[in-house]
């Protein structure tokens, strides 16, 4: 915004809220398979590895599209890309509701991932355009936090819907929500207070690649990447696919208790997000310290749960989901680091680079957990013994080790490059 009066705060809130509703729906679509995993195994007669392929392909498409989507947002503006993503998710969930074969269901999840990939970067761009600098960290965290209401709706309510109305009707209702939200986006969302559509300059493919390279060269972008790599994958692993089977088969909990634990995870995310956003807005020099502390807590808690003789007590599982859930809002710190490390014309591109990290980690872990479960389950099938989950969930630890090492490494590099390019607030880490 140059030389224009700041938009009224209420108007900014309205535009953000409608854009945010698309992200809430995207998180719901992304997470809706978590409580339907066992039902999907029966519906399509598939193994654990084949079940993991649903989420694997969805995450792979999501991660691979992050940099292209960032370039699209910089070129065509967030409103256009947001509507495109919403249309793709609506069509994909309709196909998933009606699919009667494993191949069609896989195709549907691929398209869900492609549409989902277009949403979060758009909403963050709306935040940076509609709010003053001092409010951006808080609303960035609120975006990630409120978006988790979609995961909350995909926990207990989706469990109920699958049992009460069946697979097809439950997913058709979910798809229909996209039509209603699409109308609201068309009527309310603008790319900036001055213009409904903001278009970036048309550039050559070589120039686009050059912009991505320049963004990646900055230590702050790499620090944001590794922050996002090591913080969200454990929560994603549980909420997107393996949490419900882990609590029911691995820890001997009832379906109702498993649903409550997953719901508590989302509620914790919602409470922790604004607190972290407020804190880093006032203390940006502690951002990477918060990340390192949160990851250390996740490592310790998972180690205790997996080493516990027999099933872990309910209080310990509550501690686990609370600690793991905090990794979600901690991952958003990576975007704030990227924002303060890049010029505004590369903001969406840098965000795309950072946003892919946690999803690549989640993708690999979803695959590995499925493979290990099949390996440690006698005779195959979905009757996983608790010992199989102990082995499977342990594959997270090497990922944390790599993420912690790289976060520490690039924190030092970013701090030594404080005199480089920064925007909006001092580039402190």
Short mmCIF file of C-alpha atoms in Angstrom, two decimals:
data_model
loop_
_atom_site.label_atom_id
_atom_site.label_comp_id
_atom_site.label_asym_id
_atom_site.label_seq_id
_atom_site.Cartn_x
_atom_site.Cartn_y
_atom_site.Cartn_z
CA UNK A 1 0.00 0.00 0.00
CA UNK A 2 1.57 3.23 -1.12
CA UNK A 3 0.04 6.60 -0.38
CA UNK A 4 -3.40 5.09 0.29
CA UNK A 5 -5.30 5.31 3.57
CA UNK A 6 -5.21 2.17 5.66
CA UNK A 7 -8.35 0.04 5.32
CA UNK A 8 -10.79 0.01 8.21
CA UNK A 9 -9.89 -2.78 10.59
CA UNK A 10 -13.38 -4.29 10.38
CA UNK A 11 -13.14 -4.50 6.59
CA UNK A 12 -9.72 -6.13 6.84
CA UNK A 13 -11.10 -8.67 9.30
CA UNK A 14 -14.00 -9.45 6.96
CA UNK A 15 -11.79 -10.06 3.93
CA UNK A 16 -9.39 -12.18 5.96
CA UNK A 17 -12.22 -14.19 7.56
CA UNK A 18 -13.70 -15.18 4.19
CA UNK A 19 -10.29 -16.11 2.79
CA UNK A 20 -9.59 -18.00 6.01
CA UNK A 21 -12.79 -20.03 5.61
CA UNK A 22 -11.26 -21.55 2.47
CA UNK A 23 -8.23 -22.62 4.50
CA UNK A 24 -10.46 -24.11 7.21
CA UNK A 25 -12.20 -26.16 4.52
CA UNK A 26 -8.85 -27.16 2.99
CA UNK A 27 -7.62 -28.46 6.35
CA UNK A 28 -10.88 -30.38 6.73
CA UNK A 29 -10.45 -32.02 3.33
CA UNK A 30 -6.78 -32.72 4.09
CA UNK A 31 -7.59 -34.30 7.47
CA UNK A 32 -10.86 -36.07 6.66
CA UNK A 33 -9.13 -39.34 5.86
CA UNK A 34 -7.58 -39.56 9.35
CA UNK A 35 -10.75 -40.88 10.99
CA UNK A 36 -11.82 -42.73 7.83
CA UNK A 37 -8.64 -44.77 7.49
CA UNK A 38 -10.08 -48.03 8.75
CA UNK A 39 -13.30 -47.46 6.76
CA UNK A 40 -11.24 -46.78 3.62
CA UNK A 41 -9.27 -50.01 4.19
CA UNK A 42 -12.54 -51.96 4.20
CA UNK A 43 -14.23 -50.01 1.38
CA UNK A 44 -11.34 -50.47 -1.06
CA UNK A 45 -9.91 -53.69 0.44
CA UNK A 46 -6.40 -52.29 0.85
CA UNK A 47 -3.35 -52.80 3.09
CA UNK A 48 -1.67 -50.30 5.41
CA UNK A 49 0.85 -49.36 2.73
CA UNK A 50 -1.91 -48.81 0.19
CA UNK A 51 -3.84 -46.73 2.72
CA UNK A 52 -0.74 -44.63 3.32
CA UNK A 53 -0.53 -44.06 -0.44
CA UNK A 54 -3.68 -41.89 -0.24
CA UNK A 55 -1.97 -39.43 2.05
CA UNK A 56 1.42 -39.90 0.39
CA UNK A 57 0.16 -38.78 -3.02
CA UNK A 58 -1.89 -35.97 -1.55
CA UNK A 59 1.13 -34.64 0.36
CA UNK A 60 3.50 -35.17 -2.57
CA UNK A 61 1.33 -33.09 -4.87
CA UNK A 62 0.93 -30.45 -2.15
CA UNK A 63 4.66 -30.18 -1.56
CA UNK A 64 5.65 -30.22 -5.23
CA UNK A 65 3.21 -27.40 -5.99
CA UNK A 66 4.37 -24.98 -3.31
CA UNK A 67 6.98 -23.16 -5.39
CA UNK A 68 4.81 -23.02 -8.55
CA UNK A 69 1.89 -21.76 -6.47
CA UNK A 70 4.09 -19.07 -4.91
CA UNK A 71 5.03 -17.90 -8.40
CA UNK A 72 1.36 -17.96 -9.47
CA UNK A 73 0.33 -15.84 -6.49
CA UNK A 74 3.09 -13.32 -7.20
CA UNK A 75 1.93 -13.19 -10.85
CA UNK A 76 -1.91 -13.43 -10.69
CA UNK A 77 -2.78 -12.41 -7.13
CA UNK A 78 -4.21 -14.45 -4.25
CA UNK A 79 -7.93 -14.10 -5.12
CA UNK A 80 -7.68 -15.88 -8.47
CA UNK A 81 -5.45 -18.67 -7.17
CA UNK A 82 -7.64 -19.12 -4.07
CA UNK A 83 -10.79 -19.61 -6.17
CA UNK A 84 -8.98 -22.08 -8.42
CA UNK A 85 -7.86 -24.16 -5.44
CA UNK A 86 -11.35 -24.14 -3.94
CA UNK A 87 -12.91 -25.37 -7.20
CA UNK A 88 -10.38 -28.20 -7.45
CA UNK A 89 -11.01 -29.37 -3.88
CA UNK A 90 -14.79 -29.33 -4.37
CA UNK A 91 -14.59 -31.44 -7.51
CA UNK A 92 -12.09 -33.84 -5.91
CA UNK A 93 -14.14 -34.49 -2.77
CA UNK A 94 -17.18 -35.18 -4.94
CA UNK A 95 -15.18 -37.78 -6.84
CA UNK A 96 -13.88 -39.26 -3.56
CA UNK A 97 -17.46 -39.58 -2.27
CA UNK A 98 -18.55 -41.50 -5.37
CA UNK A 99 -15.37 -43.52 -6.01
CA UNK A 100 -15.90 -47.27 -6.01
CA UNK A 101 -12.34 -48.27 -6.84
CA UNK A 102 -8.92 -47.67 -5.32
CA UNK A 103 -7.65 -46.01 -8.52
CA UNK A 104 -10.45 -43.42 -8.62
CA UNK A 105 -10.03 -42.71 -4.93
CA UNK A 106 -6.29 -42.14 -5.45
CA UNK A 107 -7.01 -39.69 -8.27
CA UNK A 108 -9.42 -37.80 -6.02
CA UNK A 109 -6.83 -37.42 -3.25
CA UNK A 110 -4.25 -36.18 -5.77
CA UNK A 111 -6.61 -33.41 -6.88
CA UNK A 112 -7.46 -32.59 -3.25
CA UNK A 113 -3.74 -32.11 -2.64
CA UNK A 114 -3.40 -29.86 -5.69
CA UNK A 115 -6.29 -27.64 -4.62
CA UNK A 116 -5.14 -27.58 -1.01
CA UNK A 117 -1.67 -26.47 -2.13
CA UNK A 118 -3.10 -23.23 -3.49
CA UNK A 119 -4.82 -22.02 -0.33
CA UNK A 120 -2.45 -21.24 2.56
CA UNK A 121 -0.02 -19.08 0.59
CA UNK A 122 -2.96 -17.05 -0.74
CA UNK A 123 -4.34 -16.39 2.73
CA UNK A 124 -0.92 -15.30 4.01
CA UNK A 125 -0.63 -12.91 1.06
CA UNK A 126 -4.05 -11.48 1.96
CA UNK A 127 -2.81 -10.96 5.53
CA UNK A 128 0.31 -9.10 4.37
CA UNK A 129 -1.81 -6.85 2.09
CA UNK A 130 -4.66 -6.02 4.47
CA UNK A 131 -3.03 -5.60 7.89
CA UNK A 132 -0.40 -3.21 9.26
CA UNK A 133 3.08 -4.59 9.87
CA UNK A 134 2.74 -4.85 13.65
CA UNK A 135 -0.34 -7.10 13.29
CA UNK A 136 1.00 -9.47 10.61
CA UNK A 137 2.71 -11.99 12.99
CA UNK A 138 -0.46 -12.31 15.07
CA UNK A 139 -2.76 -12.78 12.07
CA UNK A 140 -0.30 -15.17 10.46
CA UNK A 141 -0.51 -17.33 13.58
CA UNK A 142 -4.29 -16.90 13.75
CA UNK A 143 -4.54 -18.11 10.17
CA UNK A 144 -2.73 -21.34 10.99
CA UNK A 145 -4.58 -21.67 14.28
CA UNK A 146 -8.16 -21.04 13.18
CA UNK A 147 -7.53 -23.19 10.13
CA UNK A 148 -7.25 -26.15 12.47
CA UNK A 149 -10.97 -25.92 13.09
CA UNK A 150 -11.10 -27.89 9.86
CA UNK A 151 -9.13 -30.70 11.48
CA UNK A 152 -11.46 -30.48 14.50
CA UNK A 153 -14.46 -30.93 12.20
CA UNK A 154 -12.67 -33.88 10.60
CA UNK A 155 -12.29 -35.62 13.97
CA UNK A 156 -15.40 -36.36 16.03
CA UNK A 157 -18.03 -34.87 13.60
CA UNK A 158 -16.66 -36.77 10.61
CA UNK A 159 -16.48 -39.95 12.69
CA UNK A 160 -20.16 -39.49 13.50
CA UNK A 161 -21.12 -38.68 9.91
CA UNK A 162 -19.39 -41.76 8.51
CA UNK A 163 -21.29 -43.96 10.95
CA UNK A 164 -24.64 -42.17 10.66
CA UNK A 165 -25.02 -41.40 6.95
CA UNK A 166 -22.26 -43.44 5.34
CA UNK A 167 -19.21 -42.73 3.22
CA UNK A 168 -20.85 -41.24 0.13
CA UNK A 169 -23.23 -38.82 1.82
CA UNK A 170 -20.64 -37.66 4.36
CA UNK A 171 -18.13 -36.72 1.67
CA UNK A 172 -20.78 -35.19 -0.63
CA UNK A 173 -21.84 -32.82 2.17
CA UNK A 174 -18.19 -31.89 2.67
CA UNK A 175 -17.85 -31.15 -1.04
CA UNK A 176 -21.00 -29.00 -1.08
CA UNK A 177 -19.47 -26.62 1.47
CA UNK A 178 -17.02 -25.51 -1.22
CA UNK A 179 -19.85 -24.10 -3.33
CA UNK A 180 -21.14 -21.91 -0.48
CA UNK A 181 -17.70 -20.62 0.45
CA UNK A 182 -16.89 -19.93 -3.20
CA UNK A 183 -19.78 -17.48 -3.44
CA UNK A 184 -18.50 -15.63 -0.36
CA UNK A 185 -14.99 -15.39 -1.83
CA UNK A 186 -16.34 -13.96 -5.10
CA UNK A 187 -18.31 -11.30 -3.23
CA UNK A 188 -15.88 -10.28 -0.48
CA UNK A 189 -12.22 -11.08 -1.13
CA UNK A 190 -9.97 -8.53 -2.84
CA UNK A 191 -6.25 -8.82 -3.46
CA UNK A 192 -5.60 -5.48 -1.75
CA UNK A 193 -7.57 -2.53 -0.31
CA UNK A 194 -6.96 -0.63 -3.57
CA UNK A 195 -7.68 -3.34 -6.16
CA UNK A 196 -9.82 -6.44 -6.52
CA UNK A 197 -7.16 -8.07 -8.69
CA UNK A 198 -3.43 -7.42 -8.36
CA UNK A 199 -1.25 -8.69 -11.17
CA UNK A 200 2.51 -9.00 -11.03
CA UNK A 201 4.72 -8.39 -14.05
CA UNK A 202 4.94 -11.05 -16.72
CA UNK A 203 8.42 -12.53 -16.60
CA UNK A 204 10.35 -15.23 -18.41
CA UNK A 205 10.78 -18.73 -16.94
CA UNK A 206 14.45 -17.94 -16.45
CA UNK A 207 13.61 -14.88 -14.37
CA UNK A 208 11.10 -16.87 -12.30
CA UNK A 209 13.67 -19.54 -11.53
CA UNK A 210 16.18 -16.80 -10.73
CA UNK A 211 13.79 -15.32 -8.16
CA UNK A 212 13.42 -18.69 -6.45
CA UNK A 213 17.19 -19.13 -6.42
CA UNK A 214 17.68 -15.68 -4.90
CA UNK A 215 15.11 -16.44 -2.20
CA UNK A 216 16.75 -19.79 -1.39
CA UNK A 217 20.20 -18.21 -1.14
CA UNK A 218 19.15 -16.12 1.85
CA UNK A 219 20.00 -17.81 5.18
CA UNK A 220 16.67 -16.61 6.59
CA UNK A 221 14.73 -18.52 3.93
CA UNK A 222 16.70 -21.68 4.66
CA UNK A 223 16.19 -21.21 8.38
CA UNK A 224 12.45 -20.89 7.76
CA UNK A 225 12.57 -24.05 5.64
CA UNK A 226 14.18 -26.15 8.37
CA UNK A 227 11.95 -24.68 11.06
CA UNK A 228 8.96 -25.82 9.02
CA UNK A 229 10.61 -29.18 8.36
CA UNK A 230 11.02 -30.28 11.98
CA UNK A 231 7.98 -28.81 13.76
CA UNK A 232 4.68 -29.95 12.15
CA UNK A 233 5.25 -33.49 10.87
CA UNK A 234 4.36 -35.29 14.10
CA UNK A 235 1.02 -33.50 14.38
CA UNK A 236 0.36 -34.05 10.66
CA UNK A 237 1.17 -37.74 11.02
CA UNK A 238 -1.47 -38.13 13.72
CA UNK A 239 -4.20 -35.86 12.38
CA UNK A 240 -3.94 -36.82 8.71
CA UNK A 241 -3.81 -40.62 8.90
CA UNK A 242 -2.14 -42.59 11.68
CA UNK A 243 -3.40 -40.96 14.90
CA UNK A 244 -6.71 -42.81 15.09
CA UNK A 245 -5.20 -46.26 14.35
CA UNK A 246 -2.31 -45.52 16.76
CA UNK A 247 -4.60 -44.66 19.67
CA UNK A 248 -7.08 -47.49 19.00
CA UNK A 249 -4.77 -50.33 17.91
CA UNK A 250 -1.48 -49.21 19.44
CA UNK A 251 -2.65 -47.84 22.78
CA UNK A 252 -5.89 -49.78 23.31
CA UNK A 253 -8.17 -46.73 23.44
CA UNK A 254 -11.82 -46.74 22.38
CA UNK A 255 -12.83 -44.97 19.16
CA UNK A 256 -14.45 -42.26 21.27
CA UNK A 257 -11.28 -41.70 23.29
CA UNK A 258 -9.23 -41.59 20.11
CA UNK A 259 -11.55 -38.96 18.66
CA UNK A 260 -11.31 -36.89 21.83
CA UNK A 261 -7.50 -37.05 21.80
CA UNK A 262 -7.42 -35.85 18.19
CA UNK A 263 -9.90 -33.09 19.04
CA UNK A 264 -7.74 -32.04 22.01
CA UNK A 265 -4.78 -31.79 19.67
CA UNK A 266 -6.66 -29.34 17.46
CA UNK A 267 -7.92 -27.32 20.44
CA UNK A 268 -4.37 -27.04 21.75
CA UNK A 269 -3.23 -25.79 18.35
CA UNK A 270 -5.98 -23.15 18.47
CA UNK A 271 -5.01 -21.94 21.95
CA UNK A 272 -1.23 -22.03 21.42
CA UNK A 273 -1.20 -20.24 18.06
CA UNK A 274 -2.24 -16.74 19.19
CA UNK A 275 0.05 -16.96 22.22
CA UNK A 276 3.06 -17.77 20.04
CA UNK A 277 2.02 -15.13 17.50
CA UNK A 278 1.78 -12.45 20.19
CA UNK A 279 5.11 -13.47 21.71
CA UNK A 280 7.13 -13.50 18.51
CA UNK A 281 5.52 -10.21 17.45
CA UNK A 282 7.00 -8.61 20.56
CA UNK A 283 10.17 -10.73 20.79
CA UNK A 284 11.25 -11.66 17.23
CA UNK A 285 14.78 -12.43 18.37
CA UNK A 286 13.49 -15.52 20.24
CA UNK A 287 11.81 -17.19 17.25
CA UNK A 288 14.30 -19.99 16.62
CA UNK A 289 14.75 -20.54 20.37
CA UNK A 290 11.03 -21.29 20.66
CA UNK A 291 11.32 -23.77 17.79
CA UNK A 292 14.27 -25.62 19.30
CA UNK A 293 12.48 -25.86 22.67
CA UNK A 294 9.25 -27.19 21.16
CA UNK A 295 11.03 -29.86 19.12
CA UNK A 296 13.05 -30.98 22.15
CA UNK A 297 9.79 -31.36 24.11
CA UNK A 298 8.23 -33.47 21.33
CA UNK A 299 11.26 -35.76 21.18
CA UNK A 300 11.22 -36.31 24.94
CA UNK A 301 7.46 -36.94 25.16
CA UNK A 302 7.37 -39.41 22.27
CA UNK A 303 10.35 -41.26 23.77
CA UNK A 304 8.50 -41.68 27.07
CA UNK A 305 5.26 -42.84 25.38
CA UNK A 306 6.99 -45.40 23.16
CA UNK A 307 9.20 -46.70 26.00
CA UNK A 308 6.26 -47.07 28.41
CA UNK A 309 5.67 -50.74 29.29
CA UNK A 310 2.32 -51.76 27.84
CA UNK A 311 -0.24 -49.12 26.90
CA UNK A 312 0.58 -45.57 27.99
CA UNK A 313 -1.83 -44.12 30.58
CA UNK A 314 -4.41 -41.62 29.38
CA UNK A 315 -2.74 -38.69 31.14
CA UNK A 316 0.49 -39.35 29.21
CA UNK A 317 -1.36 -39.53 25.90
CA UNK A 318 -2.98 -36.19 26.77
CA UNK A 319 0.48 -34.72 27.37
CA UNK A 320 1.64 -36.20 24.06
CA UNK A 321 -1.12 -34.65 21.96
CA UNK A 322 -0.73 -31.27 23.69
CA UNK A 323 3.04 -31.14 23.12
CA UNK A 324 2.80 -32.42 19.55
CA UNK A 325 0.03 -29.94 18.75
CA UNK A 326 2.23 -26.99 19.74
CA UNK A 327 4.50 -27.98 16.86
CA UNK A 328 1.78 -26.76 14.49
CA UNK A 329 1.87 -23.06 15.47
CA UNK A 330 5.64 -23.33 15.98
CA UNK A 331 5.94 -24.24 12.29
CA UNK A 332 4.30 -20.93 11.32
CA UNK A 333 7.36 -19.19 12.79
CA UNK A 334 9.17 -20.36 9.65
CA UNK A 335 6.91 -18.14 7.52
CA UNK A 336 7.53 -15.13 9.74
CA UNK A 337 11.29 -15.65 9.41
CA UNK A 338 10.88 -15.87 5.63
CA UNK A 339 8.76 -12.70 5.60
CA UNK A 340 11.41 -10.67 7.39
CA UNK A 341 14.20 -12.06 5.22
CA UNK A 342 12.84 -11.38 1.71
CA UNK A 343 11.73 -8.36 -0.31
CA UNK A 344 7.97 -8.12 -0.79
CA UNK A 345 8.07 -9.04 -4.50
CA UNK A 346 9.48 -12.49 -3.55
CA UNK A 347 7.33 -13.02 -0.49
CA UNK A 348 4.95 -15.64 -1.92
CA UNK A 349 7.81 -17.47 -3.64
CA UNK A 350 9.79 -17.66 -0.38
CA UNK A 351 6.66 -18.80 1.46
CA UNK A 352 6.23 -21.59 -1.09
CA UNK A 353 9.80 -22.75 -0.55
CA UNK A 354 9.30 -22.83 3.22
CA UNK A 355 5.83 -24.38 3.17
CA UNK A 356 6.93 -27.50 1.30
CA UNK A 357 9.41 -28.55 4.00
CA UNK A 358 7.04 -29.89 6.63
CA UNK A 359 4.96 -31.66 4.03
CA UNK A 360 7.94 -33.45 2.50
CA UNK A 361 8.82 -34.64 6.01
CA UNK A 362 5.22 -35.72 6.64
CA UNK A 363 5.06 -37.46 3.27
CA UNK A 364 8.13 -39.56 3.94
CA UNK A 365 6.94 -40.42 7.45
CA UNK A 366 3.46 -41.45 6.32
CA UNK A 367 5.07 -43.89 3.88
CA UNK A 368 7.58 -45.21 6.40
CA UNK A 369 4.96 -45.75 9.11
CA UNK A 370 2.80 -47.74 6.68
CA UNK A 371 5.75 -49.85 5.53
CA UNK A 372 6.88 -50.59 9.09
CA UNK A 373 3.33 -51.46 10.18
CA UNK A 374 3.02 -53.96 7.33
CA UNK A 375 6.46 -55.36 8.19
CA UNK A 376 5.66 -55.80 11.90
CA UNK A 377 2.05 -57.04 11.49
CA UNK A 378 1.85 -60.84 11.19
CA UNK A 379 -0.20 -61.90 8.19
CA UNK A 380 -0.79 -58.33 7.00
CA UNK A 381 -4.22 -56.69 7.21
CA UNK A 382 -5.24 -53.88 9.58
CA UNK A 383 -5.06 -55.79 12.89
CA UNK A 384 -1.87 -53.96 13.91
CA UNK A 385 -0.31 -55.11 17.21
CA UNK A 386 0.89 -52.45 19.69
CA UNK A 387 4.50 -53.52 19.15
CA UNK A 388 4.18 -52.61 15.44
CA UNK A 389 3.25 -49.02 16.33
CA UNK A 390 6.24 -48.73 18.67
CA UNK A 391 8.52 -49.55 15.77
CA UNK A 392 6.57 -47.44 13.28
CA UNK A 393 6.35 -44.23 15.34
CA UNK A 394 10.06 -44.43 16.18
CA UNK A 395 10.93 -43.47 12.59
CA UNK A 396 10.25 -39.84 13.57
CA UNK A 397 13.45 -39.48 15.61
CA UNK A 398 15.96 -39.31 12.71
CA UNK A 399 13.85 -36.57 11.14
CA UNK A 400 13.97 -34.51 14.31
CA UNK A 401 17.72 -35.00 14.55
CA UNK A 402 18.21 -33.65 11.01
CA UNK A 403 15.80 -30.76 11.56
CA UNK A 404 17.39 -29.67 14.82
CA UNK A 405 20.87 -29.79 13.33
CA UNK A 406 19.91 -27.69 10.31
CA UNK A 407 17.85 -25.20 12.33
CA UNK A 408 20.80 -24.60 14.62
CA UNK A 409 23.16 -24.33 11.64
CA UNK A 410 21.12 -21.77 9.70
CA UNK A 411 20.21 -19.82 12.82
CA UNK A 412 23.90 -19.07 13.21
CA UNK A 413 24.20 -18.14 9.52
CA UNK A 414 21.10 -15.94 9.61
CA UNK A 415 22.33 -14.09 12.68
CA UNK A 416 25.66 -13.45 10.99
CA UNK A 417 23.85 -11.99 7.96
CA UNK A 418 21.71 -9.42 9.80
CA UNK A 419 23.08 -6.69 7.58
CA UNK A 420 21.53 -8.29 4.47
CA UNK A 421 18.13 -7.80 2.88
CA UNK A 422 15.24 -7.48 5.32
CA UNK A 423 11.77 -6.12 5.09
CA UNK A 424 9.15 -4.71 7.44
CA UNK A 425 10.82 -5.64 10.78
CA UNK A 426 14.45 -6.23 11.76
CA UNK A 427 15.64 -9.66 10.60
CA UNK A 428 16.30 -11.07 14.05
CA UNK A 429 16.15 -14.82 14.64
#
